[in-house]
Short mmCIF file of C-alpha atoms and ligand atoms in Angstrom, two decimals:
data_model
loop_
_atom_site.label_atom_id
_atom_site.label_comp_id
_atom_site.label_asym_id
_atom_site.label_seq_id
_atom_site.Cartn_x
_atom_site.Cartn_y
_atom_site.Cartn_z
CA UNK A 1 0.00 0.00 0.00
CA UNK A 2 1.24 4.04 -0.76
CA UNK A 3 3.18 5.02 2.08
CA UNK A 4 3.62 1.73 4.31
CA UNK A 5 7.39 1.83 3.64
CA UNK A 6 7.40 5.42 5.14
CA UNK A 7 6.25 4.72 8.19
CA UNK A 8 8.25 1.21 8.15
CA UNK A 9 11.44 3.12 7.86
CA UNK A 10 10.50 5.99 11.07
CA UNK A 11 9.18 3.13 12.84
CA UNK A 12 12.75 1.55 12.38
CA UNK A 13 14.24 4.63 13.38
CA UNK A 14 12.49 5.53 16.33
CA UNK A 15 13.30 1.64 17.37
CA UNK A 16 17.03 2.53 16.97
CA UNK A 17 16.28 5.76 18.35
CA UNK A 18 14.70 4.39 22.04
CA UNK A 19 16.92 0.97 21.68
CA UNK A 20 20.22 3.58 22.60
CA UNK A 21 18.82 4.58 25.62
CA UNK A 22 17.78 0.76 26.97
CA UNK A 23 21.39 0.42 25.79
CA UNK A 24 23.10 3.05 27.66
CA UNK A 25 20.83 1.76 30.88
CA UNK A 26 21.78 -1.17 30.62
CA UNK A 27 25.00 -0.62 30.49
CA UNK A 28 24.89 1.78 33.78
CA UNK A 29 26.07 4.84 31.15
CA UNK A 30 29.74 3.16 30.34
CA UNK A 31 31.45 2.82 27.79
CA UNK A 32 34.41 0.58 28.96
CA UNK A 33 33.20 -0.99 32.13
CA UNK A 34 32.74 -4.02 32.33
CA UNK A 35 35.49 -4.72 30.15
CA UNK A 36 33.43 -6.55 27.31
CA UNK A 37 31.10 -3.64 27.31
CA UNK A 38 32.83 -1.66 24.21
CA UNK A 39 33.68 -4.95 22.24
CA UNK A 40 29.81 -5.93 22.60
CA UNK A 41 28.18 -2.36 21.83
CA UNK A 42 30.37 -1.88 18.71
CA UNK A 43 29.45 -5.13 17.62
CA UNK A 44 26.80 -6.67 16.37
CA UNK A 45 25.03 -7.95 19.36
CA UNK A 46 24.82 -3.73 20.35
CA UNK A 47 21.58 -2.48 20.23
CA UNK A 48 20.31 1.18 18.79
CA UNK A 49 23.20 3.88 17.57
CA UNK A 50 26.48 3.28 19.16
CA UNK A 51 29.17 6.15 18.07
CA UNK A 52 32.84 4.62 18.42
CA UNK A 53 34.74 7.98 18.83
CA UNK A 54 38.00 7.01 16.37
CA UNK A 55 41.07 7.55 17.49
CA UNK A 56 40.74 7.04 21.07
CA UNK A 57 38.43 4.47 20.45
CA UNK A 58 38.80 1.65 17.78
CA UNK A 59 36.66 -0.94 16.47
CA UNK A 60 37.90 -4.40 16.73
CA UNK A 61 38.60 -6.13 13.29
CA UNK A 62 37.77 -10.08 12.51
CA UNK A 63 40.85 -12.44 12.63
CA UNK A 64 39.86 -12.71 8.96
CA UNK A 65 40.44 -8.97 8.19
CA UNK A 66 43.55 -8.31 5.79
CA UNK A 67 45.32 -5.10 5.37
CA UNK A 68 49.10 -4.72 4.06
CA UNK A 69 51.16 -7.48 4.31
CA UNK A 70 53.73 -8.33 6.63
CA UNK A 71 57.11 -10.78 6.51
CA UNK A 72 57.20 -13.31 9.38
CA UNK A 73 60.28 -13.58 10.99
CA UNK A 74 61.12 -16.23 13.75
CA UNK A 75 60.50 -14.74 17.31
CA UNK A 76 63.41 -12.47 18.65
CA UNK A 77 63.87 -15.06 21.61
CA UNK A 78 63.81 -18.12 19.25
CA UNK A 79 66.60 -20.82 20.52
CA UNK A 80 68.08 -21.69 17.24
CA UNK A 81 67.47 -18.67 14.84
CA UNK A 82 66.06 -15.64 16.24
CA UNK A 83 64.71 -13.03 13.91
CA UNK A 84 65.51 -15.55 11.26
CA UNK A 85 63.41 -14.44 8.31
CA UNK A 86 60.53 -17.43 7.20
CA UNK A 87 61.10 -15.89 3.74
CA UNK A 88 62.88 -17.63 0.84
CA UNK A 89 63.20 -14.94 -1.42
CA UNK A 90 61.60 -17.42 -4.06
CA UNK A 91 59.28 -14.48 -5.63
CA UNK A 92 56.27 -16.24 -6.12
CA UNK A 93 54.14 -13.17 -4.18
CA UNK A 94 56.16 -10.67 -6.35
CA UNK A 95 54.96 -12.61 -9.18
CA UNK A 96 51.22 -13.16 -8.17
CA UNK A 97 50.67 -9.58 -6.80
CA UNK A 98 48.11 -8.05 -9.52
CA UNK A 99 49.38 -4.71 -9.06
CA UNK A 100 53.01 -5.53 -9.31
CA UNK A 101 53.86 -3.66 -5.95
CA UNK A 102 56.68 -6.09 -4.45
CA UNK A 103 60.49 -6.10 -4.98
CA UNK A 104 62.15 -8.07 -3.42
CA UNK A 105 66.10 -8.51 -3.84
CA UNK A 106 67.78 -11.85 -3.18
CA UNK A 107 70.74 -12.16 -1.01
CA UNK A 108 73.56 -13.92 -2.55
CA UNK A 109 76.58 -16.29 -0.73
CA UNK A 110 79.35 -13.59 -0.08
CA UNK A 111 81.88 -17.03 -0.88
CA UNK A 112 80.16 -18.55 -4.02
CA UNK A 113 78.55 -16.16 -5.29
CA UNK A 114 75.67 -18.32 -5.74
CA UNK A 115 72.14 -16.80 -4.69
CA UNK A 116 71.05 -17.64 -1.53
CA UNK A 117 67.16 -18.34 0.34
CA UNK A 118 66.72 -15.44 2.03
CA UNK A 119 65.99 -11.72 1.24
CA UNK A 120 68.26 -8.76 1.59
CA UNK A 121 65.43 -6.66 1.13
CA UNK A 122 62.03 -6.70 0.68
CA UNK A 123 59.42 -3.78 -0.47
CA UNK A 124 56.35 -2.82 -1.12
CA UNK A 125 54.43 0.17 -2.34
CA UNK A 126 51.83 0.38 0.37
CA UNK A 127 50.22 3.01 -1.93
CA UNK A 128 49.66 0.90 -5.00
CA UNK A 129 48.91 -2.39 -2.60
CA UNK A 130 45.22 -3.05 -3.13
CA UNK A 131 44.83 -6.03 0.07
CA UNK A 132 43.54 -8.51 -2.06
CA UNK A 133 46.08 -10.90 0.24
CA UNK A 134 47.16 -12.86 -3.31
CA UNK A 135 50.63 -12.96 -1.67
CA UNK A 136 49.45 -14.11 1.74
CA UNK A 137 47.62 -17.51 -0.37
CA UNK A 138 50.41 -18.13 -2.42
CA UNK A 139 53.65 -17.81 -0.42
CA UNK A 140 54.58 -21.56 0.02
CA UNK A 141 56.86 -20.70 3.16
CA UNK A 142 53.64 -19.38 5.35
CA UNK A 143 56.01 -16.69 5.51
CA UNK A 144 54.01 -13.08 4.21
CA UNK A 145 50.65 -12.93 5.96
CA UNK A 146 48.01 -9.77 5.94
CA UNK A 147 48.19 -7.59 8.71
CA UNK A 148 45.45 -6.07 10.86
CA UNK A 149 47.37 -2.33 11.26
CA UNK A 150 45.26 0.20 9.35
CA UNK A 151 46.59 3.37 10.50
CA UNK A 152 49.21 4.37 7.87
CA UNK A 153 48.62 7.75 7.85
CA UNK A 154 51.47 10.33 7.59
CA UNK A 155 52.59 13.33 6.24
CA UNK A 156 54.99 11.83 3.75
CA UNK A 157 53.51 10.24 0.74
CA UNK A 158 56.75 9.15 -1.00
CA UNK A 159 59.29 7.40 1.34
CA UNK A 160 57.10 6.69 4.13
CA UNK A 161 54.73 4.48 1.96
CA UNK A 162 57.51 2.16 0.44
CA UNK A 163 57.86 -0.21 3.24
CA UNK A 164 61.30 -2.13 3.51
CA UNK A 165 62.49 -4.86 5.18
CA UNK A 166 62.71 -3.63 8.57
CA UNK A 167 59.31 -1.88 8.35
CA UNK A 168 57.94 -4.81 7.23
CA UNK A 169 59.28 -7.75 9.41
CA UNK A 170 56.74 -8.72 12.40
CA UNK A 171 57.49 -11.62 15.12
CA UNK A 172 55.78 -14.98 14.42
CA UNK A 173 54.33 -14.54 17.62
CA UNK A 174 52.80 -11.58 16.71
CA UNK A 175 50.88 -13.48 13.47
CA UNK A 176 49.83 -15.96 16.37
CA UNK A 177 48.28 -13.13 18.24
CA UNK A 178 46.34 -11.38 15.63
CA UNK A 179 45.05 -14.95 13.79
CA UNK A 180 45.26 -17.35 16.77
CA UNK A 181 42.79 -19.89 13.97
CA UNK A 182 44.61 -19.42 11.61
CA UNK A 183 47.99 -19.81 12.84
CA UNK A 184 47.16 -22.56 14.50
CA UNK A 185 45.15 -24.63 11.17
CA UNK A 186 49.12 -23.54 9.20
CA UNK A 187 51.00 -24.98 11.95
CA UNK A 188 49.01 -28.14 11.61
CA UNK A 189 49.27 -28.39 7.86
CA UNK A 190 53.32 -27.73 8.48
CA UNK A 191 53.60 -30.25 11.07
CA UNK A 192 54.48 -28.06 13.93
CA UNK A 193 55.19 -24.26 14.81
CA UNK A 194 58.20 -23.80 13.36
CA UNK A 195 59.06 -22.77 9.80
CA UNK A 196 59.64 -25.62 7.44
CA UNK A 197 63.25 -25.92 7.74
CA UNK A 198 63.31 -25.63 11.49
CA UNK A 199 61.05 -28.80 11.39
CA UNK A 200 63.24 -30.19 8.19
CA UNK A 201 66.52 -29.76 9.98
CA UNK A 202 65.15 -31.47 13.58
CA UNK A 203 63.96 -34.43 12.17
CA UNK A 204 67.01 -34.66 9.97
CA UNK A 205 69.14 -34.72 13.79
CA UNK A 206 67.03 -37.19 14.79
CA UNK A 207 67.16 -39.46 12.03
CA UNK A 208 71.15 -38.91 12.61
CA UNK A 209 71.22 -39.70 15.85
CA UNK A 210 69.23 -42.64 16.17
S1 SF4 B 1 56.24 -16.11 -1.69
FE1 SF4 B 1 56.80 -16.15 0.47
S2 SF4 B 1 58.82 -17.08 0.56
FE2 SF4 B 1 58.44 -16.48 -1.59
S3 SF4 B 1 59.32 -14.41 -1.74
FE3 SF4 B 1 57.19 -14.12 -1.22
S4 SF4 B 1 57.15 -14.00 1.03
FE4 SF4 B 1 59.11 -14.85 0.43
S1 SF4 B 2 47.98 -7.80 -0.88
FE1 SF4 B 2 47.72 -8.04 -3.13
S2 SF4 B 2 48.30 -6.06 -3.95
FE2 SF4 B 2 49.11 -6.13 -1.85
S3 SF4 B 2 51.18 -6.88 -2.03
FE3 SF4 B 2 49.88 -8.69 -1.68
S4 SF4 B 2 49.36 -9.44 -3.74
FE4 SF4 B 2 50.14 -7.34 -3.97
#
């Protein structure tokens, strides 16, 4: 009939409209206490309008959410390698990455001359990087993985926004932190924590030993 969907839509609004108050009473008029009270009114189980008052206050992002990518490196503590990086410098994500935004440069043997698995450096254009996470799924080493960082902002649009090596290493435990799932499902499929040849080179000192 002419004109239900008006009054649908105010009666939707003035629902909203009295569900903030309830909200805010129920709540006792807090924002942050108890401590799940922000995670659950920004959500979707919040009722009515709930205004999350960026920067001070952020919304919390899905383990699933991707942003630019990061290089894994193995935790600064790690017994046998520590901020060993989990890259190969095998340039598959260079290769995959639709907008062509990664460089990567290969280290080489100092003795042989002969190129050598790792990465001397490793860029990428955070400008021209569109998240699609095409590295992330292809990168047989588990070792470039989305990150969950979305403030980039800064007043430099040129040097700032081509992130190197250094910018762009993060601890494993870090990945393990932001994408506990996820993390864990890899390390499964891998056959342990560790990075490949961790794993490779342990059960290779077993074998030897027994
Ligand atoms: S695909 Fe993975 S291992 Fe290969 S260069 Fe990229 S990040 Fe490194
Ligand atoms: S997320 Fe996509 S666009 Fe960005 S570096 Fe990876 S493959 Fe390239």
């Amino acid at each position: 009939m002419y004109g239900t969907g008006i009054w649908r839509g105010m009666w939707i609004t003035l629902r909203h409209f009295v569900n903030t108050y309830v909200d805010d009473v129920k709540w006792g008029f807090q924002r942050h206490v108890p401590p799940e009270a922000f995670p659950v009114r920004q959500g979707l189980q919040g009722r009515g309008s709930f205004t999350v008052e960026y920067p001070e206050e952020k919304i919390a992002v899905p383990e699933r959410f991707r942003f630019i990518p990061f290089l894994i490196v193995e935790n600064y503590d790690h017994p046998e390698r520590p901020g060993h990086d989990w890259c190969t410098s095998c340039g598959i994500c260079a290769k995959v990455c639709p907008p062509q935004c990664i460089w990567i440069v290969r280290g080489t043997d100092p003795e042989t001359g002969r190129p050598k698995p790792e990465p001397v450096d490793f860029y990428i254009d955070i400008d021209i990087c569109m998240n699609c996470g095409l590295c992330a799924e292809f990168c047989p080493f588990d070792a470039i993985k989305m990150d969950h960082d979305y403030e980039l902002a800064s007043y430099d649009r040129t040097g700032n926004h081509i992130f190197d090596k250094q910018h762009l290493s993060k601890e494993f435990r870090y990945w393990q932190s932001i994408a506990p799932t996820v993390a864990e499902k890899e390390a499964e499929a891998r056959g342990g924590w560790e990075h490949k040849d961790v794993l490779k080179a342990r059960a290779k000192e077993a074998k030897a030993k027994d």
